[in-house]
Short mmCIF file of C-alpha atoms (C1' of nucleotides) in Angstrom, two decimals:
data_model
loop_
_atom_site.label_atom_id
_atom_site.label_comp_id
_atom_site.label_asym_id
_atom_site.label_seq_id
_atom_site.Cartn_x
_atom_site.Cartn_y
_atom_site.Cartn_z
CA UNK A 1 0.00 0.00 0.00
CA UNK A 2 1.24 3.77 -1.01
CA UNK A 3 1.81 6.34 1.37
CA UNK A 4 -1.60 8.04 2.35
CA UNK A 5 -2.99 11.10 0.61
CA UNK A 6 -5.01 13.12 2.18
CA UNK A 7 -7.84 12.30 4.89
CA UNK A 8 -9.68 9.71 3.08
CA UNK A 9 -6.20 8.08 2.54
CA UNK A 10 -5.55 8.08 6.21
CA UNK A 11 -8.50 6.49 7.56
CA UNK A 12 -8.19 4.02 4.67
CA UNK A 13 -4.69 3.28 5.81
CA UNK A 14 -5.60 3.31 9.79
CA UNK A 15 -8.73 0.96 8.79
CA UNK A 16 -6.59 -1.46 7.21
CA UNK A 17 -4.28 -1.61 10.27
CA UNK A 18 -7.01 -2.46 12.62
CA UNK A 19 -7.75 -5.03 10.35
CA UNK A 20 -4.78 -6.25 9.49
CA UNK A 21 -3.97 -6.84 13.32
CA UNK A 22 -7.61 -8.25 14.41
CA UNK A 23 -7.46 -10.91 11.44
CA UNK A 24 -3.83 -11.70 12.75
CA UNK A 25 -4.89 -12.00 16.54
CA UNK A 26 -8.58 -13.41 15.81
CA UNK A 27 -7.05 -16.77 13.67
CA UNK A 28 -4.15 -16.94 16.50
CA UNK A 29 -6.80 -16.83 19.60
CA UNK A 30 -10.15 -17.18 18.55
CA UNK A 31 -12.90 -14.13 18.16
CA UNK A 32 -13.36 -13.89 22.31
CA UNK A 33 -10.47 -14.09 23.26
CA UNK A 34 -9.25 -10.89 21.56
CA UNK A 35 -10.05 -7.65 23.83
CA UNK A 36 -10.32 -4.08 21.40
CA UNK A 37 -7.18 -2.80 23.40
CA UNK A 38 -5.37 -5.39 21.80
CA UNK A 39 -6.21 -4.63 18.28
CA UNK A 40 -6.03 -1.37 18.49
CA UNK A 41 -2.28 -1.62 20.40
CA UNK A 42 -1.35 -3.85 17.22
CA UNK A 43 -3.02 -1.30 15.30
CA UNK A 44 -1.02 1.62 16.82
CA UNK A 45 -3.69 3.38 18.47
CA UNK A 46 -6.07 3.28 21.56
CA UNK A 47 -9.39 1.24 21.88
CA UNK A 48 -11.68 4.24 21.82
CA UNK A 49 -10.53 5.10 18.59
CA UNK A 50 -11.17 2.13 16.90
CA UNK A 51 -15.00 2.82 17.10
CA UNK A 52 -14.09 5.92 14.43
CA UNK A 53 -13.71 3.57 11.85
CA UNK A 54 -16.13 0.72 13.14
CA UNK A 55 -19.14 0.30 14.52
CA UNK A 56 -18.54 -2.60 17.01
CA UNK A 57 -16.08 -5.41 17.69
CA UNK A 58 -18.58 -7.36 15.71
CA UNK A 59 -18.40 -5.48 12.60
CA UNK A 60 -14.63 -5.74 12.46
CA UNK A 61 -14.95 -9.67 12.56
CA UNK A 62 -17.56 -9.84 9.63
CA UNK A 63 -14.74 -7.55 7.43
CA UNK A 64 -12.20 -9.91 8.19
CA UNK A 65 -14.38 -13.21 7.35
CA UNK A 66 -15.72 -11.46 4.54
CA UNK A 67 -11.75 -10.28 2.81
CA UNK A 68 -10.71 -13.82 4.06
CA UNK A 69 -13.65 -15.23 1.34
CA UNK A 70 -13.36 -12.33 -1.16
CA UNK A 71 -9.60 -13.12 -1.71
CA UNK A 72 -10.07 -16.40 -2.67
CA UNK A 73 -13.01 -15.71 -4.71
CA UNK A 74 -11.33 -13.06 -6.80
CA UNK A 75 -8.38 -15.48 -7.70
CA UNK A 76 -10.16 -18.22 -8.54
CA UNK A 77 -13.12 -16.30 -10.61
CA UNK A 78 -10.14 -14.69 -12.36
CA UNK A 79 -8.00 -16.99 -13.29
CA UNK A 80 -10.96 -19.59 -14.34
CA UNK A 81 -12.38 -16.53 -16.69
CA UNK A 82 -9.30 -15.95 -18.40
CA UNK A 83 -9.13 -19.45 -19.35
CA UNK A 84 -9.89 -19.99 -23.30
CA UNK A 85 -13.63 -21.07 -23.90
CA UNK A 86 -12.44 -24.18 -25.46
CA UNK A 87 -10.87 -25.27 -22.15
CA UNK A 88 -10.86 -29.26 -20.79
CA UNK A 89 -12.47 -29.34 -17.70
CA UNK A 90 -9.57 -30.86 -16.46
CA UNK A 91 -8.17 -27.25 -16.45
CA UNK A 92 -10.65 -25.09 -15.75
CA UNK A 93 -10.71 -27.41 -12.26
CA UNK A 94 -7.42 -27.44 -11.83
CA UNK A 95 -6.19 -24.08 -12.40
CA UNK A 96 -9.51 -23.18 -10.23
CA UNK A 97 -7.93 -25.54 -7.18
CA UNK A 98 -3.97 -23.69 -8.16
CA UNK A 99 -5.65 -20.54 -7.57
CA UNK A 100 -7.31 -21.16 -4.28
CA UNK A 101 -4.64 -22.13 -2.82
CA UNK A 102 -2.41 -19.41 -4.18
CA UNK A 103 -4.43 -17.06 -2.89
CA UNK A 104 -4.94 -19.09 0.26
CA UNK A 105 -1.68 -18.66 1.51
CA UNK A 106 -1.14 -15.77 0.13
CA UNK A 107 -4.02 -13.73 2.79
CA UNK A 108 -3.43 -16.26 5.28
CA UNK A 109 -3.89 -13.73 8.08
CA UNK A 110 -7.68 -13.37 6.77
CA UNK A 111 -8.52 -16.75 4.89
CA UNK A 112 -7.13 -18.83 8.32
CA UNK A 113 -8.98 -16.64 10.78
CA UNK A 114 -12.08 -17.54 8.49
CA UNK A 115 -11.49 -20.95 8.26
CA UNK A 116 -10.80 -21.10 12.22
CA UNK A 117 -13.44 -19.01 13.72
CA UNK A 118 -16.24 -18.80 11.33
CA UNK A 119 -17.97 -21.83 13.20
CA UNK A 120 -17.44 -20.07 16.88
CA UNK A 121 -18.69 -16.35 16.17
CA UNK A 122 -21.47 -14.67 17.05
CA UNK A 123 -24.69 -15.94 15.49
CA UNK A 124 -25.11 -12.82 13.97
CA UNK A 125 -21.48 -12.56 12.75
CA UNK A 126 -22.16 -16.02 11.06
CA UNK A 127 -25.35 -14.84 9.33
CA UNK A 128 -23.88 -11.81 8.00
CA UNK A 129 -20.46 -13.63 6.39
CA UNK A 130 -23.09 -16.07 4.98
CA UNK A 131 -23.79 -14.19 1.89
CA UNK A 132 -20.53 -14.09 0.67
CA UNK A 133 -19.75 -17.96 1.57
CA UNK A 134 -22.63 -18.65 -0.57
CA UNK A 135 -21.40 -16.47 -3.41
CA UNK A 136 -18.12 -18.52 -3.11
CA UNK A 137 -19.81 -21.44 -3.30
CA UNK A 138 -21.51 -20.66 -6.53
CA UNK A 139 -18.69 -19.97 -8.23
CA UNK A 140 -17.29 -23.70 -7.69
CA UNK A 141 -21.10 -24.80 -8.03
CA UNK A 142 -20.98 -23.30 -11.37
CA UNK A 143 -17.52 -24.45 -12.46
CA UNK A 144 -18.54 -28.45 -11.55
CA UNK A 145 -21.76 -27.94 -13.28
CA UNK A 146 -20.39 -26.97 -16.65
CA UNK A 147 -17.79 -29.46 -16.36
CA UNK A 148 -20.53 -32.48 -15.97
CA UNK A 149 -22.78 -30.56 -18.41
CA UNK A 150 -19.67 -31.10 -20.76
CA UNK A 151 -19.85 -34.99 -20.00
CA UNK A 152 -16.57 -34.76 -17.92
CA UNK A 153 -17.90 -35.37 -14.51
CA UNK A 154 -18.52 -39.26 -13.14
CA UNK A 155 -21.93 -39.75 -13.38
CA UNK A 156 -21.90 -41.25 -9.79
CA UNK A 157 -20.31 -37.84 -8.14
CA UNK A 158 -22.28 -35.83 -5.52
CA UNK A 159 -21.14 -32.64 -6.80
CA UNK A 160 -22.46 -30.87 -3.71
CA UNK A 161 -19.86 -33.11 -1.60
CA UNK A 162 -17.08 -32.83 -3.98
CA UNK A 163 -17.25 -29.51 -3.81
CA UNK A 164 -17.79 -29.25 -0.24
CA UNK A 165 -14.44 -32.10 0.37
CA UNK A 166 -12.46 -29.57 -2.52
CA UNK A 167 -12.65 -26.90 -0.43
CA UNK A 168 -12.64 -28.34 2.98
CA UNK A 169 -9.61 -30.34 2.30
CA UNK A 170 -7.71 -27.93 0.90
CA UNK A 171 -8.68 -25.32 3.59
CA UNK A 172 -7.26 -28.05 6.44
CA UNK A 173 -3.64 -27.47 4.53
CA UNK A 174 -3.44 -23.74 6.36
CA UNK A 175 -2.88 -25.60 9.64
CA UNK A 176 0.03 -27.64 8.85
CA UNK A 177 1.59 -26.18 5.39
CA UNK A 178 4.20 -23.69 5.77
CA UNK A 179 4.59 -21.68 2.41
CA UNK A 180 8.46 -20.87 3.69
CA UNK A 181 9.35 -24.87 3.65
CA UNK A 182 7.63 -26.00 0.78
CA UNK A 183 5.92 -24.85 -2.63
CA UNK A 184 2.41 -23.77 -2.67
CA UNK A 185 2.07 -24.41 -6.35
CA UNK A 186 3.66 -28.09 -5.91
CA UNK A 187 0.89 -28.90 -2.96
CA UNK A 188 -1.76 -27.43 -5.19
CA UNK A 189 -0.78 -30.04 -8.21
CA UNK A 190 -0.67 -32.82 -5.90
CA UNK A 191 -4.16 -32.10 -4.32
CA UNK A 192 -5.45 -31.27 -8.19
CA UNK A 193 -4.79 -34.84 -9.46
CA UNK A 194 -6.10 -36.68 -6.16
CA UNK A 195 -9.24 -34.37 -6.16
CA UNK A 196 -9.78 -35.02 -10.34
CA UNK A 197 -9.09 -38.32 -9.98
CA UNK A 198 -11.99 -38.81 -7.96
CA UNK A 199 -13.97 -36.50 -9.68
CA UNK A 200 -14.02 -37.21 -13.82
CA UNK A 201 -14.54 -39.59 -16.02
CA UNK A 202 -11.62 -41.73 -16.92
CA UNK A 203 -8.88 -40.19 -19.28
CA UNK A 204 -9.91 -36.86 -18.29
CA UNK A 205 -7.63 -36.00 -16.10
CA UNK A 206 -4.51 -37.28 -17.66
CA UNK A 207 -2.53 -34.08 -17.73
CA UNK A 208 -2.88 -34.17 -13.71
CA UNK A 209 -2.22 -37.61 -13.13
CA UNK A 210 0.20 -38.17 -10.19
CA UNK B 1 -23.20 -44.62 31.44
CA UNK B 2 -24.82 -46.67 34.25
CA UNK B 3 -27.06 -44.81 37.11
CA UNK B 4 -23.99 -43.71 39.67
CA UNK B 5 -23.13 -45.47 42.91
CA UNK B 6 -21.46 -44.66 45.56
CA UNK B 7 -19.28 -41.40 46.03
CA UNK B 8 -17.05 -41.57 43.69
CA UNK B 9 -19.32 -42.52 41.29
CA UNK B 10 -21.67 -39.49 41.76
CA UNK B 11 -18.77 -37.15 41.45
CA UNK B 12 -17.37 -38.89 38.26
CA UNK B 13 -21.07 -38.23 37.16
CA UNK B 14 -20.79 -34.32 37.84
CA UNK B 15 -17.19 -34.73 36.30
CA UNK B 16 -18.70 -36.10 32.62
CA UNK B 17 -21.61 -33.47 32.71
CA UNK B 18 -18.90 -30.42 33.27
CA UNK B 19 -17.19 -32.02 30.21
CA UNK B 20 -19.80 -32.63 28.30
CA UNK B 21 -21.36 -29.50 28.53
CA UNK B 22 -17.75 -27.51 28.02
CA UNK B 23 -17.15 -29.72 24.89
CA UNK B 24 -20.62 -28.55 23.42
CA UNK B 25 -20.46 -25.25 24.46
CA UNK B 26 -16.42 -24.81 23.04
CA UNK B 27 -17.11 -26.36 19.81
CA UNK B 28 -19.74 -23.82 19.40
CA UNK B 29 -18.35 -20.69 20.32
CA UNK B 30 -14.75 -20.88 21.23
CA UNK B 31 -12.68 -21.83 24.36
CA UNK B 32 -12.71 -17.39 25.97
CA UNK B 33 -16.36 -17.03 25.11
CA UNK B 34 -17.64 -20.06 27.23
CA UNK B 35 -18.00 -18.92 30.51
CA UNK B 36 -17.11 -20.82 33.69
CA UNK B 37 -21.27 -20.23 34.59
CA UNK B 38 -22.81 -21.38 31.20
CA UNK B 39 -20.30 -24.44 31.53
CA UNK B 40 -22.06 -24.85 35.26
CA UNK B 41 -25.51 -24.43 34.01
CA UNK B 42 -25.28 -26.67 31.17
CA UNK B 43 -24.09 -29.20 33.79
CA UNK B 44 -26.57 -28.36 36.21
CA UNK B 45 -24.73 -26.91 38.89
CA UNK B 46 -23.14 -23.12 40.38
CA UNK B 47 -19.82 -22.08 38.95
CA UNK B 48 -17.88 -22.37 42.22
CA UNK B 49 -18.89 -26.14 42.07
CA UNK B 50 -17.13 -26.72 38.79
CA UNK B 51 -13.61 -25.84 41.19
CA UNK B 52 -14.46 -29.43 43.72
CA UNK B 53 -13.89 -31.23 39.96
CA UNK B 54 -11.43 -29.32 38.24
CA UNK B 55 -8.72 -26.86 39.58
CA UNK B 56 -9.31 -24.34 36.57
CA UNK B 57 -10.84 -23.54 33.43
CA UNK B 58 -7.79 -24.85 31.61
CA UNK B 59 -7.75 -27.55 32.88
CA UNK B 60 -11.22 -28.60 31.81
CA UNK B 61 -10.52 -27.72 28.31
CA UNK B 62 -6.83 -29.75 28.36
CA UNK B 63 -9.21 -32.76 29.20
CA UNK B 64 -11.52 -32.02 26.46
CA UNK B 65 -8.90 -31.80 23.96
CA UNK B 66 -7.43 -34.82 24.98
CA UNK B 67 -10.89 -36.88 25.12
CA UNK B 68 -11.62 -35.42 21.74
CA UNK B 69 -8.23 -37.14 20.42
CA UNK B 70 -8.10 -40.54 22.43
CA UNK B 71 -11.60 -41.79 21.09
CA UNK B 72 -10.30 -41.88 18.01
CA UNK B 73 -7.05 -43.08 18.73
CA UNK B 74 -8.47 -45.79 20.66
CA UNK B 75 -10.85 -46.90 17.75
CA UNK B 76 -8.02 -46.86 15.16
CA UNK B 77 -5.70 -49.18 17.25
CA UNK B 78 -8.09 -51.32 18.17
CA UNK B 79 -9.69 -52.01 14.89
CA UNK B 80 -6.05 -52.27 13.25
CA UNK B 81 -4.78 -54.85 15.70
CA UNK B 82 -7.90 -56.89 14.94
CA UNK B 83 -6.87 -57.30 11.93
CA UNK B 84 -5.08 -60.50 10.82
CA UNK B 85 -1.14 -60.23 10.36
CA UNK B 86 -1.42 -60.87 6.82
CA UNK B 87 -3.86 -57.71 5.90
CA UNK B 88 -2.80 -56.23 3.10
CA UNK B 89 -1.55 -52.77 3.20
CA UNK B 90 -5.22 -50.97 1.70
CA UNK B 91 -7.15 -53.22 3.94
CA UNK B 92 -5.12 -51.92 7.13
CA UNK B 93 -5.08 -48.13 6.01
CA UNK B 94 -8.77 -48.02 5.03
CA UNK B 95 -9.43 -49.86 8.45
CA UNK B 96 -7.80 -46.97 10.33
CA UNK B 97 -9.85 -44.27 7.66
CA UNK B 98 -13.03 -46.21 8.81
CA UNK B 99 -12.73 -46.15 12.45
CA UNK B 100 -11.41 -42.68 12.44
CA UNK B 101 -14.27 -41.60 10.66
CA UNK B 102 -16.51 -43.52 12.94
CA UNK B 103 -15.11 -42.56 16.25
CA UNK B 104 -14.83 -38.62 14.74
CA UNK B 105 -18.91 -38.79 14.73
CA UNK B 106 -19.71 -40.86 17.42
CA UNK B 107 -17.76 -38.41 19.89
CA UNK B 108 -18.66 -35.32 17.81
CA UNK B 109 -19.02 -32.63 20.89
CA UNK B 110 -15.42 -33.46 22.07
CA UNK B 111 -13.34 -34.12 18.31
CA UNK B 112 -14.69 -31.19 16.86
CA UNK B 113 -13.89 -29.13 20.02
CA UNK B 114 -10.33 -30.03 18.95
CA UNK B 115 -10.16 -29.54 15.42
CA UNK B 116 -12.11 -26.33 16.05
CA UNK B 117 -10.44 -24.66 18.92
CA UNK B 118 -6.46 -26.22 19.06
CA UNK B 119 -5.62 -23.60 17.24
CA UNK B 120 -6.75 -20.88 19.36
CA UNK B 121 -6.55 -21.71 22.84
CA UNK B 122 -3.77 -20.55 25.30
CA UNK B 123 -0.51 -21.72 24.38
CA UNK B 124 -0.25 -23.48 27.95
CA UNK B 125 -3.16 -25.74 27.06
CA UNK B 126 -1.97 -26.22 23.39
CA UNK B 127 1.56 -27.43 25.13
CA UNK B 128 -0.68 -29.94 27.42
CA UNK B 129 -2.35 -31.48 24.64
CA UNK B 130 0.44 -31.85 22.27
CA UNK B 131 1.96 -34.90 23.83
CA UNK B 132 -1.98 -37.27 23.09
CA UNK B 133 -1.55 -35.51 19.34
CA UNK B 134 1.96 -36.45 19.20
CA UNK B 135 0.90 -40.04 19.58
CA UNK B 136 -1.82 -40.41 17.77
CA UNK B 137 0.19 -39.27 14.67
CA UNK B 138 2.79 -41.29 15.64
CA UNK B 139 0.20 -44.15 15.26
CA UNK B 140 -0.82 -43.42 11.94
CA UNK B 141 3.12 -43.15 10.71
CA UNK B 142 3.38 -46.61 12.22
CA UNK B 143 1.13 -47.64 10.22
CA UNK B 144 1.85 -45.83 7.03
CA UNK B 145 5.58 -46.97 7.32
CA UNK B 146 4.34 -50.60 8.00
CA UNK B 147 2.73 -50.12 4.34
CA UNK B 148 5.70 -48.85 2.66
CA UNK B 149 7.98 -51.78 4.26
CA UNK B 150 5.72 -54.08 2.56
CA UNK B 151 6.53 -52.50 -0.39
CA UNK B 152 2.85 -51.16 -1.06
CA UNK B 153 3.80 -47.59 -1.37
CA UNK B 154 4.59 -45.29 -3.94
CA UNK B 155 8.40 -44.23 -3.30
CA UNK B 156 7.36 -40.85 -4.49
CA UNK B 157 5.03 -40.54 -1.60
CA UNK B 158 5.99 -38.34 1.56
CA UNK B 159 4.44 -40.28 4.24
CA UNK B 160 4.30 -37.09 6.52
CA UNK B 161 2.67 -35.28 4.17
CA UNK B 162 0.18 -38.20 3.32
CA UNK B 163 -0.79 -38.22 7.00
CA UNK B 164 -1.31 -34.59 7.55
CA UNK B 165 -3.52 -34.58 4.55
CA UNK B 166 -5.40 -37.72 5.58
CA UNK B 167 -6.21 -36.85 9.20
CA UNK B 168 -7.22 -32.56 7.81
CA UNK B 169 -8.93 -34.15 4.74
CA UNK B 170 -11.29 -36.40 7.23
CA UNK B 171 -11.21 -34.02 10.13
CA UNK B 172 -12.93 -30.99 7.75
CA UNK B 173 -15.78 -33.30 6.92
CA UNK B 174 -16.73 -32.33 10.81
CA UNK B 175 -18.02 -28.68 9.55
CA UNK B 176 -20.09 -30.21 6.57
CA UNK B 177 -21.22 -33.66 7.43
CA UNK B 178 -24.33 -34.35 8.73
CA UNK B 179 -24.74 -38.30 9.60
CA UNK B 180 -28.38 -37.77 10.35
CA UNK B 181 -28.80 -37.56 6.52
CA UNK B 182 -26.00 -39.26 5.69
CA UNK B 183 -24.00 -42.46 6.05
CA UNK B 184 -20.51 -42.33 7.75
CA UNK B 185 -19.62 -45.47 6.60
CA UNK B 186 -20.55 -44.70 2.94
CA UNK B 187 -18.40 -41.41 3.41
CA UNK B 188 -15.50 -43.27 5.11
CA UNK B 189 -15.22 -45.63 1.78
CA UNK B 190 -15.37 -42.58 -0.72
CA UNK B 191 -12.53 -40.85 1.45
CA UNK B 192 -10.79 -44.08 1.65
CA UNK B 193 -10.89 -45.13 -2.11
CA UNK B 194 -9.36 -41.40 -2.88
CA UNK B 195 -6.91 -41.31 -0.72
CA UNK B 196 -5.49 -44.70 -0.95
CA UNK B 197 -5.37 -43.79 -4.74
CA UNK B 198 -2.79 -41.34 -3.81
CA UNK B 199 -0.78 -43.41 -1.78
CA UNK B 200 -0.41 -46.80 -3.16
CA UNK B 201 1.06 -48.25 -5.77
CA UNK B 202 -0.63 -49.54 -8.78
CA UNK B 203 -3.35 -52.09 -7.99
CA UNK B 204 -2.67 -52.29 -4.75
CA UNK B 205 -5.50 -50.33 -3.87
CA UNK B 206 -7.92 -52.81 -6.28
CA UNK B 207 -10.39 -53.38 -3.54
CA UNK B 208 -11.11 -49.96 -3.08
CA UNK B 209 -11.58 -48.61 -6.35
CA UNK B 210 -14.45 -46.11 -6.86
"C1'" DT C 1 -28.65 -41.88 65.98
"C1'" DT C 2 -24.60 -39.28 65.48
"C1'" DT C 3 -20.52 -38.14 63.10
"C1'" DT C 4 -17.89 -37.57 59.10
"C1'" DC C 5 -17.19 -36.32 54.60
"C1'" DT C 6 -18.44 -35.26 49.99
"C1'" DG C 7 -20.36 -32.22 46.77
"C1'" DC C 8 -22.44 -28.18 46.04
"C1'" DC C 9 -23.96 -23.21 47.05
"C1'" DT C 10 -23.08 -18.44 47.82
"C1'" DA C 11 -21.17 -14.00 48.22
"C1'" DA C 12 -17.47 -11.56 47.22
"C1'" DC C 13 -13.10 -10.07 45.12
"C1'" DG C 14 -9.95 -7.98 41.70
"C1'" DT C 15 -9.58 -7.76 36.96
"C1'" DT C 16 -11.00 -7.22 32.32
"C1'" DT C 17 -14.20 -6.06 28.71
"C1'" DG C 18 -16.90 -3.33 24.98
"C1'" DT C 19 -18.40 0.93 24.68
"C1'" DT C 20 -19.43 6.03 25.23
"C1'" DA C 21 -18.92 10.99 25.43
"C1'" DG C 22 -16.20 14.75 25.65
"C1'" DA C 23 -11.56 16.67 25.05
"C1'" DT C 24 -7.52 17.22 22.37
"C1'" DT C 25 -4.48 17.07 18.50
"C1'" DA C 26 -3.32 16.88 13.73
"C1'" DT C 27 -4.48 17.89 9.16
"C1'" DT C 28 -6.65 20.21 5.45
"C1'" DG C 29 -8.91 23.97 3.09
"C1'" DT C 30 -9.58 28.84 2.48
"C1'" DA D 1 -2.95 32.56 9.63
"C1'" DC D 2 -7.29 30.87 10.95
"C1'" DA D 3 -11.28 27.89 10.83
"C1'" DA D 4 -13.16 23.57 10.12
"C1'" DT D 5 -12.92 18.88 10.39
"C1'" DA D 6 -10.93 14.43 10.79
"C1'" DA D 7 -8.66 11.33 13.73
"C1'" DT D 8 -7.21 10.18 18.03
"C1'" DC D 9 -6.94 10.27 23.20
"C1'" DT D 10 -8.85 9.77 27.72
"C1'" DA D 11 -11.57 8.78 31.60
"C1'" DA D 12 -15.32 6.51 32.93
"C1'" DC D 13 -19.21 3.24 33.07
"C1'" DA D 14 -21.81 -1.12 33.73
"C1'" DA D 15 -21.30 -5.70 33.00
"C1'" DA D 16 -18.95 -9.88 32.96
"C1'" DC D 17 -15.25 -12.91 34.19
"C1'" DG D 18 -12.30 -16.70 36.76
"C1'" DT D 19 -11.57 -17.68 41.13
"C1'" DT D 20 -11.68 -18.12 46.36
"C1'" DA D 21 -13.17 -19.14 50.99
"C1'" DG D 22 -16.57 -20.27 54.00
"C1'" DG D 23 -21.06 -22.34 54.68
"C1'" DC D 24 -24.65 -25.78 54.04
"C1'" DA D 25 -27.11 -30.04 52.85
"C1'" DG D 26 -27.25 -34.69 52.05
"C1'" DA D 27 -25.26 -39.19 51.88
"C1'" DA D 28 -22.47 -42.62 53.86
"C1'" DA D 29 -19.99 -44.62 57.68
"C1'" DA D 30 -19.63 -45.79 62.49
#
DNA sequence: TTTTCTGCCTAACGTTTGTTAGATTATTGT
DNA sequence: ACAATAATCTAACAAACGTTAGGCAGAAAA
């Protein structure tokens, strides 16, 4: 981020701070656990003046689970889109699965706090991240569905489950993958050809086989 | 568990409602956001009482944790040693995926308290639990390195990172899975026929084909 | 029946929390 | 330079928390 410019640039830049530190603290200690004094310390400031920029504890928790979502979102709805048309579904899958966990790791701060505390927040916390998991979800809904439509998929595939074990499983790597020991890319092709393996038709995955 | 008897009976009673109720109640919001009184209530009782049964709110959550991990330790070992000496490599993983998967949903409140809330909790009770992790992946490398003595391995396989996807991989299905409306055996297999896929060498895998 | 002991209740303590309202400081615009 | 406004500080509040120590009730033992 550039040096801010002007006021709106400052709050922008102070905004991101608080957030910055509460995803950081929230995925190392849970959503309770983390008092406003200690964002706002991490954030370089004191707790009253947090509530300049937010509303509530609360509403800095839905930010973070919602930029832990939109990240991953972005990169996979990207990369899938600038795929050619013409496309094997083999690809559009896999480079859909490469960029997930590219961009995984890469907002780890926000996509591990989500992963971590989205099932202990606030009911109301959960309810208003919900929206944007669904939108997420769509986007891989829609990706398996014109892959079977295509004749791809294995008839016998739950594509609700698939998708749900795709992005569960590959979620679960943020607890015991370190991106400074080992290649992000490499554990994305090795979870691409189990996951297609048990997802397509025979033969079409052959450029991911293991 | 049998109508108690006796004193010590009646206080191991109190003992498995106060962990009981803390497993629920953690799993669903978090280890700092449970209370010491909702833990109390849920158990039927005041929150001084909790203090005759456990010296601190740590420590009830260290027993949790480890609860959460030995039922499914104890379910893998046991249905592993059943097995005759001469099981073949797929027969003795996909044992161990089947009873993990079992014991992970027939102790639901106090597994998913762990894969939920490890990663969040005070590093004190983190430390206390490590050692009952420590073995229970040290079972599963036994038995992974048992596999790859008998030569039923892939040698491109690293057996570490096999086990850390197995155990995430199966673990995740806590946050999706509902065995009310669906079968836990039938997911077990599905997990078990992709994942031995992965790890075994050609055909050695034959009776679990999807 | 009386005594002992377990298991729980209760009131209280010191600390921490999210939040608020007013004051102050820093920055920007004229 | 001054005025306006944004951004932050500060003190305070009510509520909640984990924990402690003493008391009480009921069950078991003598």
């Amino acid at each position: 981020m550039t040096a801010p410019k002007g006021r709106k640039d400052k709050a922008d830049a102070s905004r991101v701070r608080i957030l910055d530190a509460a995803a950081a603290l929230f995925r190392e200690r849970g959503f309770a656990a983390v008092s406003l004094r200690a964002i706002a310390a991490a954030a370089g400031m004191q707790a009253g003046s947090v509530y300049y920029h937010f509303e509530s504890k609360e509403q800095i928790v839905v930010e973070v689970l919602n930029l832990g979502i939109a990240a991953v979102h972005r990169a996979v709805a990207e990369s899938v889109a600038a795929l050619p048309t013409s496309a094997a579904a083999a690809e559009v899958i896999g480079t859909g699965i490469r960029s997930h966990f590219r961009a995984l790791f890469q907002f780890s701060a926000y996509t591990s706090a989500n992963v971590r505390i989205y099932g202990q927040v606030p009911a109301a916390v959960r309810a208003a991240n919900l929206p944007v998991r669904r939108g997420y979800e769509a986007l891989w809904d829609g990706i398996l569905d014109r892959a079977a439509a295509a004749g791809a998929v294995r008839p016998a595939v739950d594509r609700r489950a698939f998708r749900l074990m795709l992005i569960g499983s590959i979620n679960a790597t943020l607890e015991w993958f370190d991106p400074d020991r080992g290649d992000v890319a490499d554990l994305a092709g090795r979870y691409a050809a189990i996951l297609l393996h048990g997802l397509l038709q025979p033969g079409e995955d052959a450029a991911w086989a293991s």
